[in-house]
Amino acid sequence: MRLTFFISILLATPVCAAPDTFVSPAIGALESGVICPPPSVGDAPAPGTVAGVTHLVNEDPPFVSMSRRVPAVLGTGFGVKTLTADILGLSDVTMTVTHPPMGKDGATQQSFLTRIDGGTPSLTFYQFDFAYELVQGTWEMEAVKNGEVLYRTTFDVVAPKDAPELARICGFEELLS
């Protein structure tokens, strides 16, 4: 599993979250959706994850869909772009991704420390890199600082046949499961 943290370049979308998304006043902008992740330029240690690392990327991938319905397809990603209300941003934010059991130990939760900027938006996304990650069901992303939930949102990971319009959108047709 590879959780991905990435500082993006531009986000001008006000907080307009889905009904089952919580956003605290500390967050000035939030949007979520499906992405086609850019190539990784390296990894960063993330001991609270199944893979033990997160991808590092240099590009700001746009959302290819603002849907929170995600096809379980290798190479596909989904996540949240955020900007804090405070221009100084927030460091030492704990990002937790909760999901159906996966991997040899049946992990249901993974976490790592991140930063959410106030001047340039931050993107945190999950990318399906391994077959064991393709578990269908509800996936939740939650950002917490000093015990305060900054945001929480869910994604519905489904079989590719249940989201055909997105299953091939990233160009990984040969990897369809």
Short mmCIF file of N, CA, C and O in Angstrom, two decimals, residues 2-110:
data_model
loop_
_atom_site.label_atom_id
_atom_site.label_comp_id
_atom_site.label_asym_id
_atom_site.label_seq_id
_atom_site.Cartn_x
_atom_site.Cartn_y
_atom_site.Cartn_z
N ARG A 2 0.47 2.18 -0.76
CA ARG A 2 1.23 3.42 -0.82
C ARG A 2 0.27 4.58 -0.57
O ARG A 2 -0.57 4.88 -1.39
N LEU A 3 0.38 5.22 0.57
CA LEU A 3 -0.34 6.45 0.81
C LEU A 3 0.51 7.56 0.25
O LEU A 3 1.72 7.49 0.31
N THR A 4 -0.09 8.57 -0.26
CA THR A 4 0.68 9.61 -0.89
C THR A 4 0.39 10.96 -0.30
O THR A 4 -0.75 11.34 -0.14
N PHE A 5 1.45 11.68 0.00
CA PHE A 5 1.32 13.05 0.46
C PHE A 5 2.00 13.93 -0.57
O PHE A 5 3.07 13.62 -1.04
N PHE A 6 1.38 15.02 -0.91
CA PHE A 6 1.91 15.87 -1.96
C PHE A 6 1.39 17.27 -1.78
O PHE A 6 0.23 17.48 -1.55
N ILE A 7 2.27 18.26 -1.84
CA ILE A 7 1.86 19.66 -1.79
C ILE A 7 1.56 20.10 -3.22
O ILE A 7 2.40 20.02 -4.08
N SER A 8 0.35 20.56 -3.45
CA SER A 8 -0.02 20.97 -4.80
C SER A 8 0.17 22.47 -4.98
O SER A 8 0.51 23.18 -4.06
N ILE A 9 -0.08 22.93 -6.17
CA ILE A 9 0.21 24.31 -6.54
C ILE A 9 -0.99 25.24 -6.38
O ILE A 9 -0.83 26.37 -5.97
N LEU A 10 -2.19 24.81 -6.75
CA LEU A 10 -3.29 25.74 -6.81
C LEU A 10 -4.59 25.11 -6.33
O LEU A 10 -4.91 24.01 -6.69
N LEU A 11 -5.32 25.84 -5.50
CA LEU A 11 -6.66 25.41 -5.08
C LEU A 11 -7.44 26.65 -4.71
O LEU A 11 -7.08 27.34 -3.78
N ALA A 12 -8.48 26.94 -5.42
CA ALA A 12 -9.26 28.13 -5.14
C ALA A 12 -10.71 27.77 -4.83
O ALA A 12 -11.59 28.60 -4.89
N THR A 13 -10.94 26.52 -4.49
CA THR A 13 -12.28 26.04 -4.24
C THR A 13 -12.65 26.24 -2.77
O THR A 13 -11.93 25.81 -1.88
N PRO A 14 -13.74 26.93 -2.48
CA PRO A 14 -14.14 27.09 -1.09
C PRO A 14 -14.62 25.76 -0.53
O PRO A 14 -14.92 24.84 -1.27
N VAL A 15 -14.70 25.70 0.79
CA VAL A 15 -15.18 24.48 1.42
C VAL A 15 -16.64 24.29 1.04
O VAL A 15 -17.50 25.11 1.30
N CYS A 16 -16.90 23.21 0.35
CA CYS A 16 -18.25 22.85 -0.09
C CYS A 16 -18.28 21.33 -0.07
O CYS A 16 -18.18 20.68 -1.09
N ALA A 17 -18.34 20.78 1.10
CA ALA A 17 -18.18 19.34 1.28
C ALA A 17 -19.48 18.58 1.09
O ALA A 17 -20.57 19.11 1.25
N ALA A 18 -19.30 17.30 0.74
CA ALA A 18 -20.43 16.39 0.63
C ALA A 18 -21.09 16.24 1.99
O ALA A 18 -20.46 16.47 3.03
N PRO A 19 -22.35 15.84 2.01
CA PRO A 19 -23.09 15.74 3.28
C PRO A 19 -22.43 14.86 4.33
O PRO A 19 -22.55 15.14 5.51
N ASP A 20 -21.71 13.80 3.93
CA ASP A 20 -21.09 12.93 4.93
C ASP A 20 -19.63 13.31 5.18
O ASP A 20 -18.87 12.53 5.74
N THR A 21 -19.25 14.52 4.81
CA THR A 21 -17.90 15.01 5.05
C THR A 21 -17.94 16.05 6.15
O THR A 21 -18.77 16.97 6.13
N PHE A 22 -17.03 15.91 7.12
CA PHE A 22 -16.89 16.90 8.18
C PHE A 22 -15.68 17.78 7.87
O PHE A 22 -14.62 17.26 7.52
N VAL A 23 -15.85 19.09 8.00
CA VAL A 23 -14.75 20.04 7.80
C VAL A 23 -14.78 21.04 8.94
O VAL A 23 -15.79 21.71 9.17
N SER A 24 -13.66 21.16 9.68
CA SER A 24 -13.59 22.11 10.79
C SER A 24 -13.31 23.51 10.26
O SER A 24 -12.85 23.68 9.12
N PRO A 25 -13.53 24.53 11.08
CA PRO A 25 -13.24 25.91 10.67
C PRO A 25 -11.74 26.15 10.40
O PRO A 25 -11.38 27.13 9.75
N ALA A 26 -10.88 25.23 10.84
CA ALA A 26 -9.44 25.37 10.58
C ALA A 26 -9.09 25.11 9.12
O ALA A 26 -8.00 25.44 8.66
N ILE A 27 -10.02 24.51 8.38
CA ILE A 27 -9.80 24.22 6.96
C ILE A 27 -10.52 25.27 6.13
O ILE A 27 -11.73 25.46 6.26
N GLY A 28 -9.77 25.94 5.26
CA GLY A 28 -10.33 27.00 4.43
C GLY A 28 -10.87 26.52 3.10
O GLY A 28 -11.73 27.16 2.51
N ALA A 29 -10.34 25.40 2.58
CA ALA A 29 -10.80 24.86 1.30
C ALA A 29 -10.59 23.36 1.31
O ALA A 29 -9.60 22.86 1.86
N LEU A 30 -11.53 22.64 0.70
CA LEU A 30 -11.44 21.19 0.62
C LEU A 30 -12.18 20.73 -0.62
O LEU A 30 -13.28 21.21 -0.91
N GLU A 31 -11.55 19.84 -1.37
CA GLU A 31 -12.23 19.14 -2.46
C GLU A 31 -11.70 17.73 -2.50
O GLU A 31 -10.58 17.46 -2.05
N SER A 32 -12.51 16.82 -3.02
CA SER A 32 -12.10 15.42 -3.06
C SER A 32 -12.52 14.80 -4.38
O SER A 32 -13.39 15.30 -5.06
N GLY A 33 -11.85 13.69 -4.71
CA GLY A 33 -12.20 13.01 -5.94
C GLY A 33 -11.19 11.95 -6.33
O GLY A 33 -10.35 11.53 -5.54
N VAL A 34 -11.30 11.53 -7.59
CA VAL A 34 -10.47 10.48 -8.17
C VAL A 34 -9.36 11.14 -8.97
O VAL A 34 -9.59 12.14 -9.67
N ILE A 35 -8.13 10.59 -8.87
CA ILE A 35 -7.00 11.13 -9.62
C ILE A 35 -6.28 10.02 -10.37
O ILE A 35 -6.40 8.84 -10.03
N CYS A 36 -5.55 10.43 -11.39
CA CYS A 36 -4.61 9.56 -12.08
C CYS A 36 -3.23 10.01 -11.59
O CYS A 36 -2.75 11.06 -12.03
N PRO A 37 -2.65 9.29 -10.65
CA PRO A 37 -1.41 9.75 -10.02
C PRO A 37 -0.26 9.89 -11.02
O PRO A 37 -0.10 9.08 -11.92
N PRO A 38 0.56 10.93 -10.82
CA PRO A 38 1.75 11.10 -11.65
C PRO A 38 2.82 10.11 -11.19
O PRO A 38 2.70 9.50 -10.12
N PRO A 39 3.89 9.97 -11.96
CA PRO A 39 4.97 9.07 -11.55
C PRO A 39 5.58 9.50 -10.21
O PRO A 39 5.71 10.68 -9.93
N SER A 40 5.96 8.53 -9.42
CA SER A 40 6.62 8.79 -8.15
C SER A 40 8.07 9.19 -8.40
O SER A 40 8.73 8.66 -9.29
N VAL A 41 8.55 10.15 -7.61
CA VAL A 41 9.96 10.56 -7.70
C VAL A 41 10.76 10.05 -6.50
O VAL A 41 11.90 10.42 -6.32
N GLY A 42 10.12 9.23 -5.69
CA GLY A 42 10.78 8.66 -4.52
C GLY A 42 9.76 8.26 -3.48
O GLY A 42 8.55 8.35 -3.70
N ASP A 43 10.27 7.83 -2.35
CA ASP A 43 9.43 7.41 -1.23
C ASP A 43 9.87 8.10 0.05
O ASP A 43 11.03 8.48 0.19
N ALA A 44 8.93 8.24 0.98
CA ALA A 44 9.23 8.76 2.32
C ALA A 44 8.79 7.70 3.32
O ALA A 44 7.77 7.04 3.12
N PRO A 45 9.54 7.53 4.41
CA PRO A 45 9.16 6.54 5.42
C PRO A 45 7.76 6.84 6.00
O PRO A 45 7.44 8.00 6.28
N ALA A 46 6.97 5.81 6.17
CA ALA A 46 5.63 5.92 6.77
C ALA A 46 5.37 4.63 7.53
O ALA A 46 4.67 3.74 7.04
N PRO A 47 5.96 4.51 8.72
CA PRO A 47 5.86 3.24 9.46
C PRO A 47 4.45 2.82 9.86
O PRO A 47 4.22 1.66 10.13
N GLY A 48 3.48 3.73 9.84
CA GLY A 48 2.11 3.39 10.21
C GLY A 48 1.29 2.89 9.04
O GLY A 48 0.07 2.80 9.14
N THR A 49 1.97 2.56 7.92
CA THR A 49 1.27 2.06 6.74
C THR A 49 1.69 0.62 6.45
O THR A 49 2.73 0.17 6.92
N VAL A 50 0.89 -0.08 5.68
CA VAL A 50 1.20 -1.47 5.34
C VAL A 50 2.52 -1.55 4.56
O VAL A 50 3.37 -2.38 4.83
N ALA A 51 2.71 -0.65 3.59
CA ALA A 51 3.93 -0.66 2.77
C ALA A 51 5.12 -0.06 3.50
O ALA A 51 6.27 -0.33 3.14
N GLY A 52 4.88 0.77 4.51
CA GLY A 52 5.96 1.40 5.25
C GLY A 52 6.52 2.65 4.61
O GLY A 52 7.43 3.28 5.15
N VAL A 53 5.98 3.04 3.46
CA VAL A 53 6.43 4.25 2.76
C VAL A 53 5.25 4.94 2.08
O VAL A 53 4.20 4.33 1.86
N THR A 54 5.45 6.21 1.76
CA THR A 54 4.51 6.95 0.93
C THR A 54 5.25 7.40 -0.33
O THR A 54 6.47 7.57 -0.30
N HIS A 55 4.52 7.59 -1.40
CA HIS A 55 5.10 8.11 -2.65
C HIS A 55 5.36 9.61 -2.51
O HIS A 55 4.58 10.31 -1.87
N LEU A 56 6.39 10.06 -3.17
CA LEU A 56 6.62 11.49 -3.33
C LEU A 56 6.43 11.81 -4.81
O LEU A 56 6.91 11.07 -5.67
N VAL A 57 5.71 12.89 -5.09
CA VAL A 57 5.47 13.29 -6.47
C VAL A 57 5.77 14.77 -6.63
O VAL A 57 5.70 15.53 -5.66
N ASN A 58 6.10 15.17 -7.85
CA ASN A 58 6.39 16.58 -8.13
C ASN A 58 5.26 17.29 -8.85
O ASN A 58 5.26 18.50 -8.94
N GLU A 59 4.34 16.55 -9.41
CA GLU A 59 3.26 17.13 -10.19
C GLU A 59 1.98 17.21 -9.37
O GLU A 59 1.75 16.40 -8.49
N ASP A 60 1.15 18.19 -9.70
CA ASP A 60 -0.15 18.34 -9.07
C ASP A 60 -1.20 17.72 -9.98
O ASP A 60 -1.65 18.35 -10.92
N PRO A 61 -1.57 16.46 -9.74
CA PRO A 61 -2.56 15.84 -10.62
C PRO A 61 -3.94 16.43 -10.38
O PRO A 61 -4.36 16.58 -9.23
N PRO A 62 -4.65 16.75 -11.44
CA PRO A 62 -6.02 17.24 -11.26
C PRO A 62 -6.94 16.07 -10.93
O PRO A 62 -6.62 14.92 -11.21
N PHE A 63 -8.07 16.39 -10.35
CA PHE A 63 -9.09 15.36 -10.18
C PHE A 63 -9.67 15.06 -11.55
O PHE A 63 -10.04 15.97 -12.29
N VAL A 64 -9.72 13.79 -11.91
CA VAL A 64 -10.36 13.40 -13.17
C VAL A 64 -11.86 13.22 -12.97
O VAL A 64 -12.61 13.16 -13.92
N SER A 65 -12.26 13.15 -11.72
CA SER A 65 -13.66 13.08 -11.35
C SER A 65 -13.79 13.58 -9.92
O SER A 65 -12.94 13.29 -9.08
N MET A 66 -14.84 14.32 -9.65
CA MET A 66 -15.10 14.78 -8.29
C MET A 66 -15.93 13.74 -7.52
O MET A 66 -16.35 13.98 -6.41
N SER A 67 -16.12 12.60 -8.12
CA SER A 67 -16.87 11.52 -7.49
C SER A 67 -16.08 10.93 -6.33
O SER A 67 -14.86 10.92 -6.34
N ARG A 68 -16.79 10.44 -5.35
CA ARG A 68 -16.14 9.70 -4.27
C ARG A 68 -16.43 8.21 -4.43
O ARG A 68 -16.19 7.42 -3.53
N ARG A 69 -16.88 7.84 -5.61
CA ARG A 69 -17.04 6.43 -5.99
C ARG A 69 -15.81 6.08 -6.81
O ARG A 69 -15.56 6.66 -7.87
N VAL A 70 -15.02 5.13 -6.31
CA VAL A 70 -13.70 4.84 -6.87
C VAL A 70 -13.64 3.40 -7.35
O VAL A 70 -13.93 2.47 -6.59
N PRO A 71 -13.23 3.17 -8.61
CA PRO A 71 -13.09 1.79 -9.08
C PRO A 71 -11.83 1.15 -8.48
O PRO A 71 -10.78 1.80 -8.38
N ALA A 72 -11.93 -0.09 -8.07
CA ALA A 72 -10.79 -0.82 -7.52
C ALA A 72 -9.93 -1.29 -8.69
O ALA A 72 -10.06 -2.41 -9.17
N VAL A 73 -9.08 -0.38 -9.16
CA VAL A 73 -8.23 -0.63 -10.33
C VAL A 73 -6.80 -0.23 -9.98
O VAL A 73 -6.58 0.90 -9.50
N LEU A 74 -5.84 -1.11 -10.20
CA LEU A 74 -4.45 -0.78 -9.96
C LEU A 74 -4.08 0.49 -10.72
O LEU A 74 -4.47 0.68 -11.87
N GLY A 75 -3.33 1.38 -10.06
CA GLY A 75 -2.88 2.62 -10.67
C GLY A 75 -3.81 3.80 -10.44
O GLY A 75 -3.43 4.94 -10.63
N THR A 76 -5.04 3.55 -10.01
CA THR A 76 -6.00 4.62 -9.76
C THR A 76 -5.77 5.18 -8.36
O THR A 76 -5.38 4.47 -7.45
N GLY A 77 -6.03 6.48 -8.19
CA GLY A 77 -5.89 7.12 -6.88
C GLY A 77 -7.14 7.90 -6.53
O GLY A 77 -7.97 8.21 -7.39
N PHE A 78 -7.26 8.25 -5.26
CA PHE A 78 -8.35 9.09 -4.78
C PHE A 78 -7.87 9.83 -3.55
O PHE A 78 -6.98 9.35 -2.83
N GLY A 79 -8.41 11.02 -3.33
CA GLY A 79 -7.93 11.76 -2.18
C GLY A 79 -8.60 13.10 -1.99
O GLY A 79 -9.66 13.37 -2.55
N VAL A 80 -7.91 13.94 -1.20
CA VAL A 80 -8.44 15.21 -0.74
C VAL A 80 -7.39 16.31 -0.93
O VAL A 80 -6.24 16.12 -0.55
N LYS A 81 -7.82 17.44 -1.50
CA LYS A 81 -6.98 18.64 -1.56
C LYS A 81 -7.51 19.60 -0.51
O LYS A 81 -8.73 19.86 -0.45
N THR A 82 -6.62 20.11 0.32
CA THR A 82 -7.03 21.01 1.39
C THR A 82 -6.10 22.21 1.49
O THR A 82 -4.95 22.18 1.07
N LEU A 83 -6.63 23.25 2.09
CA LEU A 83 -5.91 24.48 2.38
C LEU A 83 -6.41 24.93 3.75
O LEU A 83 -7.62 24.94 3.99
N THR A 84 -5.49 25.26 4.65
CA THR A 84 -5.93 25.71 5.97
C THR A 84 -6.45 27.14 5.91
O THR A 84 -6.10 27.90 5.01
N ALA A 85 -7.26 27.50 6.87
CA ALA A 85 -7.77 28.87 6.97
C ALA A 85 -6.64 29.82 7.41
O ALA A 85 -6.66 30.99 7.07
N ASP A 86 -5.68 29.31 8.15
CA ASP A 86 -4.52 30.09 8.62
C ASP A 86 -3.41 30.01 7.58
O ASP A 86 -2.98 28.92 7.21
N ILE A 87 -2.93 31.13 7.11
CA ILE A 87 -1.90 31.18 6.08
C ILE A 87 -0.63 30.43 6.49
O ILE A 87 0.13 29.96 5.64
N LEU A 88 -0.40 30.28 7.77
CA LEU A 88 0.81 29.59 8.25
C LEU A 88 0.71 28.07 8.12
O LEU A 88 1.71 27.38 8.22
N GLY A 89 -0.50 27.56 7.92
CA GLY A 89 -0.67 26.12 7.77
C GLY A 89 -0.56 25.38 9.08
O GLY A 89 -0.46 25.98 10.16
N LEU A 90 -0.59 24.06 9.00
CA LEU A 90 -0.52 23.20 10.18
C LEU A 90 0.45 22.05 9.91
O LEU A 90 0.31 21.34 8.92
N SER A 91 1.41 21.88 10.81
CA SER A 91 2.32 20.74 10.69
C SER A 91 1.91 19.68 11.69
O SER A 91 1.03 19.89 12.52
N ASP A 92 2.56 18.54 11.62
CA ASP A 92 2.29 17.42 12.53
C ASP A 92 0.82 17.02 12.57
O ASP A 92 0.24 16.77 13.62
N VAL A 93 0.21 16.98 11.39
CA VAL A 93 -1.17 16.52 11.25
C VAL A 93 -1.13 15.01 11.04
O VAL A 93 -0.36 14.51 10.22
N THR A 94 -1.92 14.28 11.80
CA THR A 94 -2.01 12.84 11.63
C THR A 94 -3.10 12.52 10.63
O THR A 94 -4.27 12.87 10.83
N MET A 95 -2.69 11.89 9.54
CA MET A 95 -3.64 11.45 8.51
C MET A 95 -3.89 9.97 8.73
O MET A 95 -2.95 9.18 8.79
N THR A 96 -5.15 9.60 8.87
CA THR A 96 -5.52 8.20 9.05
C THR A 96 -6.47 7.78 7.95
O THR A 96 -7.44 8.48 7.66
N VAL A 97 -6.16 6.65 7.33
CA VAL A 97 -7.03 6.07 6.31
C VAL A 97 -7.56 4.76 6.89
O VAL A 97 -6.79 3.88 7.28
N THR A 98 -8.87 4.67 6.99
CA THR A 98 -9.54 3.48 7.50
C THR A 98 -10.23 2.80 6.32
O THR A 98 -10.84 3.48 5.49
N HIS A 99 -10.13 1.47 6.25
CA HIS A 99 -10.62 0.73 5.09
C HIS A 99 -10.96 -0.70 5.49
O HIS A 99 -10.60 -1.14 6.58
N PRO A 100 -11.60 -1.45 4.60
CA PRO A 100 -11.84 -2.87 4.88
C PRO A 100 -10.50 -3.60 5.06
O PRO A 100 -9.46 -3.11 4.60
N PRO A 101 -10.50 -4.76 5.71
CA PRO A 101 -9.26 -5.51 5.96
C PRO A 101 -8.48 -5.77 4.67
O PRO A 101 -9.05 -6.14 3.65
N MET A 102 -7.14 -5.57 4.78
CA MET A 102 -6.27 -5.82 3.63
C MET A 102 -4.91 -6.32 4.08
O MET A 102 -4.53 -6.16 5.24
N GLY A 103 -4.22 -6.93 3.16
CA GLY A 103 -2.86 -7.40 3.43
C GLY A 103 -2.87 -8.67 4.25
O GLY A 103 -3.90 -9.13 4.72
N LYS A 104 -1.67 -9.21 4.46
CA LYS A 104 -1.55 -10.49 5.17
C LYS A 104 -2.02 -10.41 6.62
O LYS A 104 -2.45 -11.41 7.18
N ASP A 105 -1.97 -9.22 7.23
CA ASP A 105 -2.40 -9.07 8.62
C ASP A 105 -3.81 -8.51 8.76
O ASP A 105 -4.27 -8.27 9.87
N GLY A 106 -4.49 -8.28 7.64
CA GLY A 106 -5.85 -7.77 7.69
C GLY A 106 -5.94 -6.35 8.23
O GLY A 106 -6.90 -6.02 8.93
N ALA A 107 -4.97 -5.51 7.92
CA ALA A 107 -4.96 -4.12 8.41
C ALA A 107 -6.23 -3.39 7.99
O ALA A 107 -6.71 -3.55 6.87
N THR A 108 -6.78 -2.61 8.92
CA THR A 108 -7.97 -1.82 8.62
C THR A 108 -7.72 -0.32 8.78
O THR A 108 -8.61 0.49 8.50
N GLN A 109 -6.53 0.03 9.21
CA GLN A 109 -6.22 1.43 9.42
C GLN A 109 -4.74 1.67 9.18
O GLN A 109 -3.90 0.85 9.57
N GLN A 110 -4.43 2.80 8.55
CA GLN A 110 -3.05 3.19 8.29
C GLN A 110 -2.94 4.68 8.57
O GLN A 110 -3.88 5.43 8.31
#
